[in-house]
């Protein structure tokens, strides 16, 4: 009736409007009884609405027809800024992820924008959005009111990082890892996927060398901890940890009873590295590291050299090195045939002085053996808190 009235009144604009409304109403009334005819009527109605400038109603018709991209285009090109979110929703339903993300960004719909970037694998675009929001101060304000935004942000970043991990693109992977919500999350991701070098660089950049090294030690990776400390400029701690690693692997390996020290593949290289690191510090520390490193080394040393190192470890006050040298000197005595022991032909008044002289000449006797054995037992009894390897198997 309205269409007929506007036609007789000579108002073609309202005539088309009424006709389109009638077609839409007829299509809606049909429901599922004749879906194909309803679709035809609704399509005609939508096109008439569009030609008459009724863009919002036309868009709703196209949404009913599941022509989401066309509906989104109508909202975007012909409606005010207030309908940007509706336009983006339509593009998202159409699977047009890139344009949907851009329009959500324009509408300040951060949560939906990030969700679309995640669904559409828009790695670079999503990261650019995050950086822009952070720079503009939008993200923090929005996140304070929307608790799920930070979680979605982390989910997106982890998904992108994992994708680049799978394709072995470490450089792009690290761009996303560096944007994670916390250093702990970065650490977990890199450790889980065995990115040791990247983890070290990240920790050093963050200025958390000591904390990172402690975490590495707790995970049982002493060498990683030492590397982190070295790159962070903590040379003394790095050198000590390498020596600790060598000692642990020289004593507590499968089948070992704690003595004698065992060999392993890169032992001497690690000892050399420890000394090179220590050389960057003062002479006193370098001397200490050298004597401790020598105590764990497998290189052959003559009795005189061991005696000198024992004296140095005593002077520097390093109990561990002192005990190791005592054990080595006693082992040397036990390996020498008894008939080669020198006989003491005179009464020794100063046993320590006599032993020092004998050792310096690479000579042994029952006197020197007894002295070092007594000295070893004395050290054991004085230091009950020393680890078992220092006093077991006397």
Short mmCIF file of C-alpha atoms in Angstrom, two decimals:
data_model
loop_
_atom_site.label_atom_id
_atom_site.label_comp_id
_atom_site.label_asym_id
_atom_site.label_seq_id
_atom_site.Cartn_x
_atom_site.Cartn_y
_atom_site.Cartn_z
CA UNK A 1 0.00 0.00 0.00
CA UNK A 2 2.80 2.43 0.86
CA UNK A 3 4.55 1.69 -2.42
CA UNK A 4 1.36 2.34 -4.38
CA UNK A 5 0.68 5.58 -2.55
CA UNK A 6 4.20 6.99 -3.14
CA UNK A 7 3.97 5.95 -6.81
CA UNK A 8 0.70 7.87 -7.27
CA UNK A 9 2.14 10.80 -5.36
CA UNK A 10 5.06 10.94 -7.82
CA UNK A 11 7.72 10.35 -5.17
CA UNK A 12 10.06 7.74 -6.72
CA UNK A 13 12.56 7.86 -3.83
CA UNK A 14 10.02 6.89 -1.19
CA UNK A 15 8.41 4.49 -3.63
CA UNK A 16 11.71 2.53 -3.86
CA UNK A 17 12.18 2.77 -0.12
CA UNK A 18 8.70 1.30 0.52
CA UNK A 19 9.23 -1.40 -2.10
CA UNK A 20 12.52 -2.48 -0.53
CA UNK A 21 10.91 -2.54 2.92
CA UNK A 22 8.12 -4.69 1.57
CA UNK A 23 10.53 -7.12 -0.06
CA UNK A 24 12.54 -7.40 3.16
CA UNK A 25 9.39 -7.97 5.23
CA UNK A 26 8.18 -10.64 2.80
CA UNK A 27 11.55 -12.41 2.93
CA UNK A 28 11.57 -12.38 6.71
CA UNK A 29 8.03 -13.75 6.85
CA UNK A 30 8.95 -16.68 4.63
CA UNK A 31 11.65 -17.80 7.02
CA UNK A 32 12.74 -21.31 6.10
CA UNK A 33 9.63 -22.23 4.15
CA UNK A 34 11.17 -21.10 0.87
CA UNK A 35 14.72 -20.08 1.57
CA UNK A 36 15.73 -19.60 -2.07
CA UNK A 37 12.86 -17.20 -2.80
CA UNK A 38 13.51 -15.40 0.49
CA UNK A 39 17.15 -14.97 -0.52
CA UNK A 40 16.14 -13.50 -3.90
CA UNK A 41 13.72 -11.04 -2.29
CA UNK A 42 16.23 -10.02 0.37
CA UNK A 43 18.96 -9.50 -2.25
CA UNK A 44 16.68 -7.23 -4.30
CA UNK A 45 15.71 -5.33 -1.17
CA UNK A 46 19.36 -4.85 -0.17
CA UNK A 47 20.29 -3.51 -3.60
CA UNK A 48 17.37 -1.06 -3.60
CA UNK A 49 18.28 0.14 -0.09
CA UNK A 50 21.85 0.68 -1.30
CA UNK A 51 20.79 2.73 -4.38
CA UNK A 52 18.52 4.90 -2.24
CA UNK A 53 21.26 5.64 0.30
CA UNK A 54 19.86 3.49 3.11
CA UNK A 55 23.26 1.97 3.68
CA UNK A 56 22.82 0.69 7.24
CA UNK A 57 19.64 -1.18 6.36
CA UNK A 58 21.27 -2.48 3.19
CA UNK A 59 24.20 -3.71 5.23
CA UNK A 60 21.87 -5.54 7.61
CA UNK A 61 20.26 -7.26 4.63
CA UNK A 62 23.64 -8.37 3.30
CA UNK A 63 24.52 -9.67 6.78
CA UNK A 64 21.34 -11.77 6.71
CA UNK A 65 22.46 -13.04 3.32
CA UNK A 66 25.92 -13.79 4.84
CA UNK A 67 27.54 -11.44 2.37
CA UNK A 68 29.71 -10.06 5.13
CA UNK A 69 32.41 -8.43 3.04
CA UNK A 70 29.85 -6.38 1.08
CA UNK A 71 28.14 -5.38 4.31
CA UNK A 72 31.44 -4.34 5.84
CA UNK A 73 32.31 -2.26 2.79
CA UNK A 74 28.95 -0.42 3.04
CA UNK A 75 29.53 0.36 6.72
CA UNK A 76 33.11 1.45 6.10
CA UNK A 77 32.51 3.69 3.07
CA UNK A 78 29.14 5.20 3.83
CA UNK A 79 28.57 5.27 7.58
CA UNK A 80 30.01 7.39 10.35
CA UNK A 81 32.97 6.48 12.58
CA UNK A 82 30.51 5.04 15.09
CA UNK A 83 29.93 2.06 12.77
CA UNK A 84 33.61 1.18 12.35
CA UNK A 85 33.35 -1.71 14.79
CA UNK A 86 30.36 -3.10 12.89
CA UNK A 87 32.33 -2.85 9.66
CA UNK A 88 35.28 -4.66 11.22
CA UNK A 89 32.96 -7.35 12.61
CA UNK A 90 31.70 -7.98 9.07
CA UNK A 91 35.22 -8.21 7.62
CA UNK A 92 36.17 -10.59 10.42
CA UNK A 93 33.16 -12.81 9.66
CA UNK A 94 34.19 -12.76 5.99
CA UNK A 95 37.72 -13.88 6.92
CA UNK A 96 39.24 -10.62 5.65
CA UNK A 97 41.65 -10.55 8.56
CA UNK A 98 43.96 -7.77 7.43
CA UNK A 99 41.29 -5.15 6.73
CA UNK A 100 39.34 -6.25 9.82
CA UNK A 101 42.43 -5.63 11.99
CA UNK A 102 42.99 -2.19 10.45
CA UNK A 103 39.38 -1.15 11.01
CA UNK A 104 39.36 -2.48 14.59
CA UNK A 105 42.49 -0.42 15.18
CA UNK A 106 40.75 2.70 13.85
CA UNK A 107 37.84 1.96 16.16
CA UNK A 108 40.20 1.47 19.16
CA UNK A 109 38.89 -2.07 19.60
CA UNK A 110 42.23 -3.43 20.80
CA UNK A 111 40.98 -6.77 22.06
CA UNK A 112 39.17 -7.60 18.82
CA UNK A 113 42.07 -6.33 16.74
CA UNK A 114 44.53 -8.60 18.52
CA UNK A 115 42.12 -11.54 18.31
CA UNK A 116 41.87 -11.07 14.54
CA UNK A 117 45.65 -10.84 14.22
CA UNK A 118 45.93 -14.12 16.12
CA UNK A 119 43.30 -15.89 14.01
CA UNK A 120 44.62 -14.52 10.74
CA UNK A 121 48.32 -15.11 11.53
CA UNK A 122 49.04 -11.42 11.02
CA UNK A 123 52.38 -11.57 12.80
CA UNK A 124 54.06 -8.38 11.59
CA UNK A 125 50.87 -6.31 11.56
CA UNK A 126 49.96 -7.41 15.07
CA UNK A 127 53.38 -6.53 16.41
CA UNK A 128 53.19 -3.10 14.77
CA UNK A 129 49.79 -2.50 16.36
CA UNK A 130 51.16 -3.44 19.78
CA UNK A 131 54.16 -1.14 19.40
CA UNK A 132 51.94 1.73 18.25
CA UNK A 133 49.48 1.28 21.10
CA UNK A 134 52.35 1.16 23.58
CA UNK A 135 53.93 4.31 22.17
CA UNK A 136 50.59 6.16 22.22
CA UNK A 137 49.84 5.06 25.78
CA UNK A 138 46.61 3.39 24.69
CA UNK A 139 47.49 -0.18 25.59
CA UNK A 140 48.11 0.27 29.33
CA UNK A 141 44.94 2.28 29.81
CA UNK A 142 42.87 -0.27 27.93
CA UNK A 143 44.50 -3.22 29.66
CA UNK A 144 43.64 -1.77 33.07
CA UNK A 145 39.93 -2.07 32.20
CA UNK A 146 40.15 -5.28 30.18
CA UNK A 147 41.97 -8.00 32.09
CA UNK A 148 42.02 -10.38 29.15
CA UNK A 149 44.03 -8.05 26.91
CA UNK A 150 47.41 -8.90 28.43
CA UNK A 151 46.65 -12.62 28.21
CA UNK A 152 45.60 -12.31 24.57
CA UNK A 153 48.71 -10.24 23.84
CA UNK A 154 50.93 -12.98 25.29
CA UNK A 155 49.02 -15.67 23.40
CA UNK A 156 49.51 -13.79 20.14
CA UNK A 157 53.22 -13.20 20.73
CA UNK A 158 53.88 -16.82 21.74
CA UNK A 159 52.03 -18.11 18.69
CA UNK A 160 54.09 -15.91 16.39
CA UNK A 161 57.35 -16.77 18.13
CA UNK A 162 56.58 -20.47 17.92
CA UNK A 163 55.77 -20.16 14.20
CA UNK A 164 59.17 -18.60 13.50
CA UNK A 165 60.81 -21.21 15.73
CA UNK A 166 59.28 -23.92 13.56
CA UNK A 167 60.54 -22.35 10.34
CA UNK A 168 63.96 -21.76 11.98
CA UNK A 169 63.83 -17.97 11.59
CA UNK A 170 65.53 -16.99 14.83
CA UNK A 171 65.80 -13.27 14.09
CA UNK A 172 62.05 -12.83 13.57
CA UNK A 173 61.31 -15.15 16.48
CA UNK A 174 63.32 -12.95 18.86
CA UNK A 175 61.33 -9.84 17.82
CA UNK A 176 58.25 -11.44 19.33
CA UNK A 177 60.03 -13.00 22.31
CA UNK A 178 61.40 -9.59 23.33
CA UNK A 179 57.82 -8.28 23.39
CA UNK A 180 56.58 -10.96 25.85
CA UNK A 181 54.78 -9.76 28.97
CA UNK A 182 57.67 -10.60 31.32
CA UNK A 183 61.31 -11.64 31.40
CA UNK A 184 60.27 -14.90 33.06
CA UNK A 185 58.05 -15.79 30.10
CA UNK A 186 60.90 -14.98 27.71
CA UNK A 187 63.22 -17.18 29.78
CA UNK A 188 60.79 -20.10 29.80
CA UNK A 189 60.24 -19.97 26.04
CA UNK A 190 63.95 -19.79 25.19
CA UNK A 191 64.93 -22.50 27.66
CA UNK A 192 62.11 -24.78 26.51
CA UNK A 193 63.29 -24.53 22.92
CA UNK A 194 67.04 -24.58 23.73
CA UNK A 195 67.98 -21.09 22.56
CA UNK A 196 71.03 -20.72 24.79
CA UNK A 197 72.83 -17.93 22.91
CA UNK A 198 69.67 -15.87 22.55
CA UNK A 199 68.90 -16.33 26.24
CA UNK A 200 72.34 -15.11 27.22
CA UNK A 201 72.07 -12.04 25.00
CA UNK A 202 68.60 -11.25 26.31
CA UNK A 203 69.63 -11.48 29.94
CA UNK A 204 72.72 -9.36 29.42
CA UNK A 205 70.66 -6.71 27.60
CA UNK A 206 68.20 -6.69 30.50
CA UNK A 207 70.99 -6.23 33.04
CA UNK A 208 69.98 -9.37 34.92
CA UNK A 209 73.22 -11.32 34.60
CA UNK A 210 73.41 -12.47 38.23
CA UNK A 211 69.75 -13.50 38.39
CA UNK A 212 70.00 -15.33 35.08
CA UNK A 213 73.15 -17.14 36.17
CA UNK A 214 71.51 -18.23 39.42
CA UNK A 215 68.53 -19.55 37.48
CA UNK A 216 70.88 -21.44 35.18
CA UNK A 217 72.66 -22.98 38.16
CA UNK A 218 69.36 -24.01 39.72
CA UNK A 219 68.49 -25.75 36.46
CA UNK A 220 71.82 -27.58 36.64
CA UNK A 221 73.45 -25.71 33.75
CA UNK A 222 76.59 -24.30 35.36
CA UNK A 223 78.32 -23.49 32.08
CA UNK A 224 75.34 -21.45 30.88
CA UNK A 225 75.45 -19.56 34.17
CA UNK A 226 79.16 -18.89 33.69
CA UNK A 227 78.63 -17.66 30.14
CA UNK A 228 75.90 -15.27 31.27
CA UNK A 229 78.11 -13.91 34.04
CA UNK A 230 81.05 -13.47 31.70
CA UNK A 231 78.98 -11.51 29.17
CA UNK A 232 77.58 -9.44 32.01
CA UNK A 233 81.08 -8.50 33.18
CA UNK A 234 81.05 -10.65 36.34
CA UNK A 235 84.38 -12.28 35.56
CA UNK A 236 85.30 -13.54 39.02
CA UNK A 237 81.99 -15.34 39.48
CA UNK A 238 82.17 -16.79 35.95
CA UNK A 239 85.67 -18.14 36.51
CA UNK A 240 84.70 -19.74 39.83
CA UNK A 241 81.61 -21.42 38.36
CA UNK A 242 83.65 -22.99 35.55
CA UNK A 243 86.03 -24.42 38.15
CA UNK A 244 83.06 -25.71 40.14
CA UNK A 245 81.71 -27.42 37.01
CA UNK A 246 85.09 -29.05 36.37
CA UNK A 247 85.38 -30.24 39.96
CA UNK A 248 81.85 -31.67 40.04
CA UNK A 249 82.39 -33.54 36.79
CA UNK A 250 85.80 -34.75 37.93
CA UNK A 251 84.40 -36.24 41.14
CA UNK A 252 80.71 -37.00 40.82
CA UNK A 253 80.35 -38.83 37.53
CA UNK A 254 78.75 -42.22 36.99
CA UNK A 255 80.73 -44.95 38.69
CA UNK A 256 83.04 -42.58 40.55
CA UNK A 257 83.80 -43.04 44.26
CA UNK A 258 85.01 -39.46 44.60
CA UNK A 259 88.69 -40.11 44.03
CA UNK A 260 90.80 -40.01 41.98
CA UNK A 261 89.72 -37.18 39.71
CA UNK A 262 88.16 -38.34 36.44
CA UNK A 263 88.76 -37.10 32.92
CA UNK A 264 86.09 -35.78 30.59
CA UNK A 265 86.26 -34.44 27.05
CA UNK A 266 86.66 -30.67 27.43
CA UNK A 267 88.10 -30.54 30.93
CA UNK A 268 91.42 -28.90 30.10
CA UNK A 269 89.77 -26.40 27.74
CA UNK A 270 87.44 -25.30 30.53
CA UNK A 271 90.32 -24.90 32.98
CA UNK A 272 92.15 -22.77 30.43
CA UNK A 273 89.04 -20.67 29.86
CA UNK A 274 88.65 -20.12 33.60
CA UNK A 275 92.23 -18.84 33.80
CA UNK A 276 91.79 -16.57 30.78
CA UNK A 277 88.70 -15.01 32.33
CA UNK A 278 90.50 -14.56 35.65
CA UNK A 279 93.39 -12.82 33.90
CA UNK A 280 91.13 -9.80 33.32
CA UNK A 281 91.00 -9.24 37.09
CA UNK A 282 93.74 -8.52 39.62
CA UNK A 283 96.93 -10.57 40.03
CA UNK A 284 95.86 -12.02 43.38
CA UNK A 285 92.65 -13.47 41.94
CA UNK A 286 94.44 -14.75 38.85
CA UNK A 287 97.02 -16.53 41.01
CA UNK A 288 94.24 -18.12 43.08
CA UNK A 289 92.36 -19.37 40.00
CA UNK A 290 95.55 -20.77 38.48
CA UNK A 291 96.41 -22.79 41.57
CA UNK A 292 92.82 -24.09 41.93
CA UNK A 293 92.67 -24.96 38.22
CA UNK A 294 95.92 -26.87 38.47
CA UNK A 295 94.56 -28.87 41.40
CA UNK A 296 91.80 -30.25 39.14
CA UNK A 297 93.95 -30.69 36.05
CA UNK A 298 94.93 -34.06 34.61
CA UNK A 299 98.25 -32.78 33.32
CA UNK A 300 101.27 -34.52 34.76
CA UNK A 301 103.10 -32.60 37.46
CA UNK A 302 106.30 -33.48 39.22
CA UNK A 303 106.40 -33.71 43.00
CA UNK A 304 108.21 -30.38 43.31
CA UNK A 305 105.49 -28.58 41.33
CA UNK A 306 102.77 -30.14 43.51
CA UNK A 307 104.66 -29.03 46.59
CA UNK A 308 104.88 -25.46 45.30
CA UNK A 309 101.14 -25.45 44.50
CA UNK A 310 100.33 -26.82 47.97
CA UNK A 311 102.32 -24.02 49.56
CA UNK A 312 100.56 -21.45 47.36
CA UNK A 313 97.09 -22.80 48.19
CA UNK A 314 97.96 -22.65 51.91
CA UNK A 315 99.23 -19.09 51.54
CA UNK A 316 96.09 -18.03 49.67
CA UNK A 317 93.85 -19.85 52.15
CA UNK A 318 92.01 -22.09 49.67
CA UNK A 319 91.13 -25.25 51.59
CA UNK A 320 89.74 -27.16 48.61
CA UNK A 321 92.89 -26.79 46.52
CA UNK A 322 95.04 -27.55 49.57
CA UNK A 323 93.27 -30.87 50.18
CA UNK A 324 93.40 -31.85 46.52
CA UNK A 325 97.15 -31.25 46.42
CA UNK A 326 97.61 -33.25 49.63
CA UNK A 327 95.71 -36.14 48.03
CA UNK A 328 97.83 -35.89 44.90
CA UNK A 329 101.07 -35.87 46.90
CA UNK A 330 99.93 -38.89 48.90
CA UNK A 331 98.97 -40.67 45.66
CA UNK A 332 102.43 -39.94 44.33
CA UNK A 333 103.95 -41.59 47.42
CA UNK A 334 101.75 -44.65 46.96
CA UNK A 335 102.74 -45.04 43.31
CA UNK A 336 106.47 -45.02 44.09
CA UNK A 337 108.05 -48.38 44.81
CA UNK A 338 109.02 -48.81 48.46
CA UNK A 339 112.57 -49.74 47.58
CA UNK A 340 113.04 -46.31 45.99
CA UNK A 341 112.06 -44.48 49.21
CA UNK A 342 115.04 -42.66 50.64
CA UNK A 343 116.21 -43.67 54.09
CA UNK A 344 116.56 -40.92 56.65
CA UNK A 345 119.97 -41.41 58.20
CA UNK A 346 119.73 -38.71 60.80
CA UNK A 347 117.19 -37.40 63.29
CA UNK A 348 114.87 -34.84 61.73
CA UNK A 349 114.21 -31.93 64.05
CA UNK A 350 111.96 -29.87 61.77
CA UNK A 351 109.70 -32.31 59.95
CA UNK A 352 107.93 -29.72 57.82
CA UNK A 353 111.16 -28.09 56.70
CA UNK A 354 112.64 -31.48 55.92
CA UNK A 355 109.56 -32.55 53.93
CA UNK A 356 109.57 -29.30 51.95
CA UNK A 357 113.20 -29.83 51.04
CA UNK A 358 112.63 -33.44 50.01
CA UNK A 359 109.61 -32.59 47.89
CA UNK A 360 111.44 -29.74 46.17
CA UNK A 361 114.03 -32.32 45.05
CA UNK A 362 111.33 -34.76 43.84
CA UNK A 363 112.33 -37.24 46.55
CA UNK A 364 110.13 -39.19 48.97
CA UNK A 365 110.67 -41.06 52.20
CA UNK A 366 108.62 -42.68 54.93
CA UNK A 367 109.11 -39.45 56.85
CA UNK A 368 107.49 -37.34 54.12
CA UNK A 369 104.69 -39.85 53.62
CA UNK A 370 103.83 -39.91 57.34
CA UNK A 371 103.98 -36.14 57.57
CA UNK A 372 101.56 -35.55 54.68
CA UNK A 373 99.27 -38.33 55.90
CA UNK A 374 99.10 -36.77 59.37
CA UNK A 375 98.61 -33.35 57.84
CA UNK A 376 95.75 -34.64 55.70
CA UNK A 377 94.03 -36.28 58.65
CA UNK A 378 94.46 -33.13 60.66
CA UNK A 379 92.81 -31.05 57.96
CA UNK A 380 89.91 -33.50 57.76
CA UNK A 381 89.26 -33.39 61.49
CA UNK A 382 89.37 -29.59 61.60
CA UNK A 383 86.93 -29.08 58.71
CA UNK A 384 83.99 -31.42 59.22
CA UNK A 385 81.85 -29.30 56.90
CA UNK A 386 84.09 -30.11 53.94
CA UNK A 387 82.34 -32.26 51.26
CA UNK A 388 82.85 -36.02 51.57
CA UNK A 389 85.32 -36.21 48.71
CA UNK A 390 87.84 -34.27 50.81
CA UNK A 391 87.99 -36.76 53.68
CA UNK A 392 86.77 -40.13 52.36
CA UNK A 393 89.12 -43.00 51.42
CA UNK A 394 91.98 -41.91 53.68
#
